[in-house]
PDB file of C-alpha atoms in Angstrom:
ATOM      1  CA  MET A 280     -17.615   7.698   2.491  1.00  0.00           C
ATOM      2  CA  ASN A 281     -15.027   8.889   5.608  1.00  0.00           C
ATOM      3  CA  ILE A 282     -11.414   7.024   5.359  1.00  0.00           C
ATOM      4  CA  TYR A 283     -12.067   5.327   8.952  1.00  0.00           C
ATOM      5  CA  GLN A 284     -15.387   3.481   7.696  1.00  0.00           C
ATOM      6  CA  ARG A 285     -14.047   2.931   3.982  1.00  0.00           C
ATOM      7  CA  ALA A 286     -10.663   1.093   5.417  1.00  0.00           C
ATOM      8  CA  LYS A 287     -12.749  -0.669   8.487  1.00  0.00           C
ATOM      9  CA  ASN A 288     -15.086  -2.338   5.731  1.00  0.00           C
ATOM     10  CA  LEU A 289     -11.928  -3.148   3.430  1.00  0.00           C
ATOM     11  CA  LEU A 290     -11.394  -5.186   6.242  1.00  0.00           C
ATOM     12  CA  LEU A 291     -14.044  -6.755   7.644  1.00  0.00           C
ATOM     13  CA  ALA A 292     -15.857  -7.314   4.532  1.00  0.00           C
ATOM     14  CA  PRO A 293     -13.515  -6.401   1.220  1.00  0.00           C
ATOM     15  CA  ALA A 294     -15.847  -8.276  -1.021  1.00  0.00           C
ATOM     16  CA  LYS A 295     -18.608  -6.528   0.014  1.00  0.00           C
ATOM     17  CA  GLU A 296     -16.865  -2.985  -0.449  1.00  0.00           C
ATOM     18  CA  TRP A 297     -15.025  -3.729  -3.169  1.00  0.00           C
ATOM     19  CA  GLN A 298     -18.641  -3.536  -5.125  1.00  0.00           C
ATOM     20  CA  SER A 299     -19.254  -0.285  -3.120  1.00  0.00           C
ATOM     21  CA  ILE A 300     -16.289   1.022  -4.503  1.00  0.00           C
ATOM     22  CA  ASP A 301     -17.401   0.000  -8.064  1.00  0.00           C
ATOM     23  CA  GLU A 302     -20.648   1.497  -7.883  1.00  0.00           C
ATOM     24  CA  GLU A 303     -18.973   5.249  -6.723  1.00  0.00           C
ATOM     25  CA  ASP A 304     -18.185   7.570  -9.025  1.00  0.00           C
ATOM     26  CA  VAL A 305     -14.534   8.909  -7.627  1.00  0.00           C
ATOM     27  CA  ASN A 306     -12.212  10.238  -9.387  1.00  0.00           C
ATOM     28  CA  SER A 307      -8.331   9.723  -8.197  1.00  0.00           C
ATOM     29  CA  SER A 308      -7.758  12.810  -5.619  1.00  0.00           C
ATOM     30  CA  HIS A 309     -10.249  10.625  -3.493  1.00  0.00           C
ATOM     31  CA  VAL A 310      -8.408   7.731  -3.149  1.00  0.00           C
ATOM     32  CA  LEU A 311      -5.009   9.633  -3.528  1.00  0.00           C
ATOM     33  CA  THR A 312      -6.174  11.581   0.075  1.00  0.00           C
ATOM     34  CA  TYR A 313      -7.181   8.345   1.295  1.00  0.00           C
ATOM     35  CA  LEU A 314      -4.086   6.638   0.936  1.00  0.00           C
ATOM     36  CA  LEU A 315      -2.551   9.755   1.844  1.00  0.00           C
ATOM     37  CA  VAL A 316      -3.631   9.841   5.424  1.00  0.00           C
ATOM     38  CA  LEU A 317      -3.370   5.898   5.501  1.00  0.00           C
ATOM     39  CA  ALA A 318       0.154   6.015   4.193  1.00  0.00           C
ATOM     40  CA  LEU A 319       0.619   8.469   7.462  1.00  0.00           C
ATOM     41  CA  ILE A 320      -0.273   5.606  10.345  1.00  0.00           C
ATOM     42  CA  PRO A 321       3.780   3.305   8.872  1.00  0.00           C
ATOM     43  CA  ALA A 322       5.308   6.694   8.859  1.00  0.00           C
ATOM     44  CA  VAL A 323       4.337   8.443  12.190  1.00  0.00           C
ATOM     45  CA  ALA A 324       4.826   4.953  14.332  1.00  0.00           C
ATOM     46  CA  GLY A 325       7.850   4.390  12.474  1.00  0.00           C
ATOM     47  CA  PHE A 326       8.985   7.979  13.946  1.00  0.00           C
ATOM     48  CA  ILE A 327       7.645   7.572  16.762  1.00  0.00           C
ATOM     49  CA  GLY A 328       8.989   3.601  17.610  1.00  0.00           C
ATOM     50  CA  MET A 329      11.916   3.531  15.476  1.00  0.00           C
ATOM     51  CA  GLY A 330      12.709   7.604  16.849  1.00  0.00           C
ATOM     52  CA  PHE A 331      12.422   6.869  20.982  1.00  0.00           C
ATOM     53  CA  ILE A 332      10.929   3.629  21.383  1.00  0.00           C
ATOM     54  CA  GLY A 333      14.145   2.839  19.777  1.00  0.00           C
ATOM     55  CA  LEU A 334      17.768   2.585  21.214  1.00  0.00           C
ATOM     56  CA  ASN A 335      20.572   4.373  20.507  1.00  0.00           C
ATOM     57  CA  VAL A 336      23.196   1.673  19.398  1.00  0.00           C
ATOM     58  CA  PHE A 337      26.399   1.885  18.020  1.00  0.00           C
ATOM     59  CA  GLY A 338      26.174   6.353  17.873  1.00  0.00           C
ATOM     60  CA  ILE A 339      23.283   5.949  15.933  1.00  0.00           C
ATOM     61  CA  ASP A 340      21.166   9.228  16.818  1.00  0.00           C
ATOM     62  CA  SER A 341      17.653   6.957  17.197  1.00  0.00           C
ATOM     63  CA  VAL A 342      15.585   9.845  16.140  1.00  0.00           C
ATOM     64  CA  ASN A 343      17.379  10.813  13.066  1.00  0.00           C
ATOM     65  CA  TRP A 344      16.869   7.400  12.420  1.00  0.00           C
ATOM     66  CA  GLY A 345      13.049   7.189  13.327  1.00  0.00           C
ATOM     67  CA  PHE A 346      12.923  10.487  11.274  1.00  0.00           C
ATOM     68  CA  ARG A 347      14.724   8.527   8.101  1.00  0.00           C
ATOM     69  CA  HIS A 348      12.712   5.537   8.397  1.00  0.00           C
ATOM     70  CA  ALA A 349       9.565   7.788   8.364  1.00  0.00           C
ATOM     71  CA  ILE A 350       9.828   9.764   5.659  1.00  0.00           C
ATOM     72  CA  SER A 351      11.535   6.369   3.640  1.00  0.00           C
ATOM     73  CA  SER A 352       7.959   4.517   4.710  1.00  0.00           C
ATOM     74  CA  TYR A 353       5.891   7.802   3.515  1.00  0.00           C
ATOM     75  CA  LEU A 354       7.065   7.842  -0.267  1.00  0.00           C
ATOM     76  CA  GLY A 355       7.342   4.175  -0.686  1.00  0.00           C
ATOM     77  CA  ILE A 356       4.391   4.048   0.099  1.00  0.00           C
ATOM     78  CA  VAL A 357       2.680   6.655  -2.206  1.00  0.00           C
ATOM     79  CA  GLY A 358       4.758   5.864  -5.110  1.00  0.00           C
ATOM     80  CA  GLY A 359       4.754   2.275  -4.334  1.00  0.00           C
ATOM     81  CA  ALA A 360       1.200   2.571  -5.459  1.00  0.00           C
ATOM     82  CA  TYR A 361       1.138   4.803  -8.509  1.00  0.00           C
ATOM     83  CA  ILE A 362       4.391   2.628 -10.320  1.00  0.00           C
ATOM     84  CA  SER A 363       2.435  -0.287  -9.067  1.00  0.00           C
ATOM     85  CA  ALA A 364      -0.876   0.684 -10.039  1.00  0.00           C
ATOM     86  CA  PHE A 365       0.723   2.326 -13.819  1.00  0.00           C
ATOM     87  CA  VAL A 366       2.161  -1.553 -13.759  1.00  0.00           C
ATOM     88  CA  ILE A 367      -1.583  -2.967 -13.214  1.00  0.00           C
ATOM     89  CA  ASP A 368      -2.479  -0.699 -16.115  1.00  0.00           C
ATOM     90  CA  PHE A 369      -0.297  -1.718 -18.739  1.00  0.00           C
ATOM     91  CA  LEU A 370      -0.644  -5.505 -18.529  1.00  0.00           C
ATOM     92  CA  ALA A 371      -4.491  -5.188 -18.438  1.00  0.00           C
ATOM     93  CA  ASP A 372      -4.851  -5.595 -22.403  1.00  0.00           C
ATOM     94  CA  LYS A 373      -2.952  -8.586 -22.362  1.00  0.00           C
ATOM     95  CA  PHE A 374      -5.436 -10.019 -19.758  1.00  0.00           C
ATOM     96  CA  GLN A 375      -8.398  -9.030 -21.128  1.00  0.00           C
ATOM     97  CA  ALA A 376      -9.371  -6.546 -18.305  1.00  0.00           C
ATOM     98  CA  THR A 377     -10.194  -2.983 -18.018  1.00  0.00           C
ATOM     99  CA  SER A 378      -7.157  -1.168 -18.816  1.00  0.00           C
ATOM    100  CA  SER A 379      -7.747   2.657 -16.750  1.00  0.00           C
ATOM    101  CA  PHE A 380      -5.219   4.186 -14.486  1.00  0.00           C
ATOM    102  CA  ASN A 381      -7.981   5.203 -12.155  1.00  0.00           C
ATOM    103  CA  VAL A 382      -9.281   1.560 -11.597  1.00  0.00           C
ATOM    104  CA  ALA A 383      -6.203   0.249 -11.028  1.00  0.00           C
ATOM    105  CA  PHE A 384      -5.431   3.165  -8.350  1.00  0.00           C
ATOM    106  CA  LYS A 385      -8.154   2.445  -6.935  1.00  0.00           C
ATOM    107  CA  VAL A 386      -7.230  -1.215  -6.570  1.00  0.00           C
ATOM    108  CA  VAL A 387      -3.809  -0.959  -5.551  1.00  0.00           C
ATOM    109  CA  ALA A 388      -4.636   2.344  -2.817  1.00  0.00           C
ATOM    110  CA  TYR A 389      -7.165   0.040  -1.025  1.00  0.00           C
ATOM    111  CA  SER A 390      -5.218  -3.355  -0.825  1.00  0.00           C
ATOM    112  CA  TYR A 391      -2.724  -0.921   1.051  1.00  0.00           C
ATOM    113  CA  THR A 392      -4.889  -1.166   3.563  1.00  0.00           C
ATOM    114  CA  PRO A 393      -4.087  -3.325   5.831  1.00  0.00           C
ATOM    115  CA  MET A 394      -0.262  -2.820   5.370  1.00  0.00           C
ATOM    116  CA  CYS A 395      -0.893   0.915   6.403  1.00  0.00           C
ATOM    117  CA  VAL A 396      -3.408  -0.145   9.308  1.00  0.00           C
ATOM    118  CA  ALA A 397      -1.114  -2.429  11.061  1.00  0.00           C
ATOM    119  CA  GLY A 398       1.625  -0.338  10.686  1.00  0.00           C
ATOM    120  CA  VAL A 399       0.665   1.150  14.020  1.00  0.00           C
ATOM    121  CA  PHE A 400       2.721  -2.237  15.141  1.00  0.00           C
ATOM    122  CA  TYR A 401       5.954   0.192  14.240  1.00  0.00           C
ATOM    123  CA  LEU A 402       5.389   1.475  17.685  1.00  0.00           C
ATOM    124  CA  ILE A 403       6.815  -1.125  19.430  1.00  0.00           C
ATOM    125  CA  PRO A 404      10.405  -2.384  17.341  1.00  0.00           C
ATOM    126  CA  SER A 405       9.777  -5.689  18.394  1.00  0.00           C
ATOM    127  CA  LEU A 406       6.408  -5.741  16.204  1.00  0.00           C
ATOM    128  CA  SER A 407       6.959  -4.857  13.855  1.00  0.00           C
ATOM    129  CA  PHE A 408       7.137  -7.813  11.859  1.00  0.00           C
ATOM    130  CA  LEU A 409       3.680  -8.007  11.935  1.00  0.00           C
ATOM    131  CA  VAL A 410       3.365  -5.417   9.218  1.00  0.00           C
ATOM    132  CA  PRO A 411       4.160  -7.686   6.304  1.00  0.00           C
ATOM    133  CA  LEU A 412       2.069 -10.063   7.691  1.00  0.00           C
ATOM    134  CA  ALA A 413      -0.627  -7.778   7.020  1.00  0.00           C
ATOM    135  CA  GLY A 414       0.280  -7.388   3.962  1.00  0.00           C
ATOM    136  CA  LEU A 415      -0.423 -10.555   2.389  1.00  0.00           C
ATOM    137  CA  TYR A 416      -3.482  -9.978   3.704  1.00  0.00           C
ATOM    138  CA  GLY A 417      -4.031  -6.800   1.475  1.00  0.00           C
ATOM    139  CA  LEU A 418      -2.894  -9.165  -1.511  1.00  0.00           C
ATOM    140  CA  TYR A 419      -5.958 -10.805  -0.676  1.00  0.00           C
ATOM    141  CA  ILE A 420      -8.287  -7.986  -0.528  1.00  0.00           C
ATOM    142  CA  LEU A 421      -6.271  -7.188  -4.053  1.00  0.00           C
ATOM    143  CA  TYR A 422      -7.111 -10.101  -5.247  1.00  0.00           C
ATOM    144  CA  THR A 423     -11.322  -9.776  -4.346  1.00  0.00           C
ATOM    145  CA  GLY A 424     -10.376  -6.311  -6.366  1.00  0.00           C
ATOM    146  CA  MET A 425      -9.788  -7.407  -9.536  1.00  0.00           C
ATOM    147  CA  LYS A 426     -12.462  -9.007 -10.147  1.00  0.00           C
ATOM    148  CA  PRO A 427     -14.903  -6.017 -10.104  1.00  0.00           C
ATOM    149  CA  MET A 428     -12.904  -3.502 -10.504  1.00  0.00           C
ATOM    150  CA  LEU A 429     -11.164  -4.795 -13.757  1.00  0.00           C
ATOM    151  CA  LYS A 430     -13.271  -6.900 -14.689  1.00  0.00           C
ATOM    152  CA  VAL A 431     -10.821  -9.609 -15.572  1.00  0.00           C
ATOM    153  CA  PRO A 432     -12.224 -12.383 -17.119  1.00  0.00           C
ATOM    154  CA  GLU A 433     -12.837 -15.720 -14.672  1.00  0.00           C
ATOM    155  CA  ASP A 434     -10.267 -17.572 -16.567  1.00  0.00           C
ATOM    156  CA  LYS A 435      -7.409 -14.785 -17.330  1.00  0.00           C
ATOM    157  CA  MET A 436      -7.541 -14.238 -12.908  1.00  0.00           C
ATOM    158  CA  MET A 437      -5.534 -15.905 -11.663  1.00  0.00           C
ATOM    159  CA  GLY A 438      -1.962 -15.041 -14.507  1.00  0.00           C
ATOM    160  CA  TYR A 439      -3.480 -11.687 -13.596  1.00  0.00           C
ATOM    161  CA  PHE A 440      -3.133 -11.542 -10.484  1.00  0.00           C
ATOM    162  CA  ILE A 441       0.032 -13.425  -9.775  1.00  0.00           C
ATOM    163  CA  VAL A 442       1.752 -11.029 -12.571  1.00  0.00           C
ATOM    164  CA  CYS A 443       0.123  -8.293 -10.504  1.00  0.00           C
ATOM    165  CA  LEU A 444       1.581  -9.567  -7.742  1.00  0.00           C
ATOM    166  CA  LEU A 445       4.708  -9.884  -8.505  1.00  0.00           C
ATOM    167  CA  SER A 446       4.869  -6.913 -10.020  1.00  0.00           C
ATOM    168  CA  ILE A 447       3.974  -5.019  -6.524  1.00  0.00           C
ATOM    169  CA  ILE A 448       6.823  -7.031  -4.985  1.00  0.00           C
ATOM    170  CA  VAL A 449       9.109  -6.495  -8.079  1.00  0.00           C
ATOM    171  CA  VAL A 450       7.990  -2.625  -7.639  1.00  0.00           C
ATOM    172  CA  SER A 451       8.079  -2.378  -3.340  1.00  0.00           C
ATOM    173  CA  MET A 452      11.481  -3.714  -3.186  1.00  0.00           C
ATOM    174  CA  VAL A 453      13.143  -1.583  -6.170  1.00  0.00           C
ATOM    175  CA  VAL A 454      11.427   1.940  -4.606  1.00  0.00           C
ATOM    176  CA  GLY A 455      12.083   0.524  -0.700  1.00  0.00           C
ATOM    177  CA  ALA A 456      16.300  -0.276  -1.448  1.00  0.00           C
ATOM    178  CA  ILE A 457      15.770   3.514  -3.636  1.00  0.00           C
ATOM    179  CA  PHE A 458      14.232   4.992  -0.740  1.00  0.00           C
ATOM    180  CA  GLY A 459      16.113   3.103   1.364  1.00  0.00           C
ATOM    181  CA  ALA A 460      19.322   4.321   0.241  1.00  0.00           C
ATOM    182  CA  ILE A 461      18.538   8.585  -0.498  1.00  0.00           C
ATOM    183  CA  PHE A 462      16.896   8.414   3.503  1.00  0.00           C
ATOM    184  CA  ILE A 463      17.682   5.875   5.770  1.00  0.00           C
ATOM    185  CA  ASN A 464      21.825   4.599   4.413  1.00  0.00           C
ATOM    186  CA  SER A 465      23.029   8.875   3.819  1.00  0.00           C
ATOM    187  CA  VAL A 466      25.308  10.072   6.114  1.00  0.00           C
ATOM    188  CA  TYR A 467      24.516  13.219   4.447  1.00  0.00           C
ATOM    189  CA  PHE A 468      21.351  13.866   5.463  1.00  0.00           C
TER     190      PHE A 468
END
């Protein structure tokens, strides 16, 4: 399946698409390629929006700022997905779910689809608030994918989802803070 079709199907009919994904015999490199390509959307849009459309305020070089944001965004998405997949895989046994990093990575990487696609809103900095809102839809995609992919028992589903949700939020905050401190706030970059 091509990247465009997979993203479209996940956005429009996630439950049906998860069934197709579950039936596929795809390795992690295919899913990583999907994530690497989709993560380019917010990175490039952020570079353009913050670097060229954004304003030069208080002597801040907006192109340099946009470049730093792009790197931080790209690495944050990819790194956050990997770390979140490790955490979800680690927690799988505690909720009687399938323990497989590859499966956990699929669930996490594909759930980033709405946020990455909505990253196009970074082109217009005043619309950038829509990107985290799209991330909320990504949580729904995560929820719909956990049952078919991780084979979570019905009675454990809500607890596992909440723990996964909290771990993804914490991982995103920590990874974002680290890359933000390195790339965005660095005076040596």
